[in-house]
XYZ file of C-alpha atoms in Angstrom:
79
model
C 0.000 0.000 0.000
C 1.372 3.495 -0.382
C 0.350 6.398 1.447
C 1.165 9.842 -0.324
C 1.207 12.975 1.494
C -2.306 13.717 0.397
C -4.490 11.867 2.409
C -7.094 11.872 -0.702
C -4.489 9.597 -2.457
C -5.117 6.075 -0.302
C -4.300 3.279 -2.621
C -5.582 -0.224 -0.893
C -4.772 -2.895 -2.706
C -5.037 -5.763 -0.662
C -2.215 -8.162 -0.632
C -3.215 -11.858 -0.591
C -3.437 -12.708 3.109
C -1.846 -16.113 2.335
C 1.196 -14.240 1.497
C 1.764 -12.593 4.955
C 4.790 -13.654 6.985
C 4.410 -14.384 10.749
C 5.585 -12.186 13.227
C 9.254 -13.623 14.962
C 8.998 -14.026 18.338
C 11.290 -11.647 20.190
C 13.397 -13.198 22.907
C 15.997 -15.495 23.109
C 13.692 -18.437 24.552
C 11.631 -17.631 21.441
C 8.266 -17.685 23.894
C 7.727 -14.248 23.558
C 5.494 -13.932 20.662
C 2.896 -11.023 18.823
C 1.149 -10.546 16.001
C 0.550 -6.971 16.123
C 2.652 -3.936 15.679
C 1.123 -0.209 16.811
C 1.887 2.880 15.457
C 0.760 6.051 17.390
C 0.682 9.533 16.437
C 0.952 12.367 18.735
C 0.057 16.299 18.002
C 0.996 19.268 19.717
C -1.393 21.813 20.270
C -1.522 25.103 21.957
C -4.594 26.636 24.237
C -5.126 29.902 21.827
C -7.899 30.452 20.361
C -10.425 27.782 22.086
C -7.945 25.266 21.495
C -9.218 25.281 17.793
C -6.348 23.218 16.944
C -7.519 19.947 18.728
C -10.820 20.334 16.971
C -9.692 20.825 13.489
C -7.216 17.614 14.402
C -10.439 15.999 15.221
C -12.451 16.997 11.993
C -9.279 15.456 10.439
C -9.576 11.825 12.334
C -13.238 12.148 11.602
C -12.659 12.808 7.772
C -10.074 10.005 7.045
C -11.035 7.821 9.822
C -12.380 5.110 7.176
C -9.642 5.882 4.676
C -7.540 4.687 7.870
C -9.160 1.710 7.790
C -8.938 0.335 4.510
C -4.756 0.554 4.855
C -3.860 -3.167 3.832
C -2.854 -4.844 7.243
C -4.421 -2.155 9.357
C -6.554 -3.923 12.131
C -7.756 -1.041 14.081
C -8.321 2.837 14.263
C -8.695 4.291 17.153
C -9.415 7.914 18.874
């Protein structure tokens, strides 16, 4: 999938799930296991104004929310 700096550009082309690799597990013993990997995003914001920027971040969310979603691989979207 490729993400472009214009969030209006999504391409989701799903890959062939059959194709996915497992996860390694992470520790020597090789008992430590996952099969997910998180990404988060943080924002700064400032006070001025109403704090106008956290709700135009939150139109944003709201806008591309199910854009989000349909990211090949992506399980879950949250707010």
């Amino acid at each position: 999938a490729t993400v472009s700096q214009n969030p209006e550009r999504v391409h989701t082309d799903r890959p062939d799930p059959s194709q996915r690799r497992a996860m390694p597990a992470i520790d020597e013993a090789a008992t430590v296991n996952f099969d997910t990997i998180a990404r988060e995003w943080r924002c700064k914001w400032s006070a001025e104004a109403g704090k106008i920027s956290l709700t135009k971040i939150q139109e944003l969310v709201e806008k591309y929310s199910e854009q989000l979603k349909a990211i090949p691989h992506v399980k879950t979207v949250q707010r």
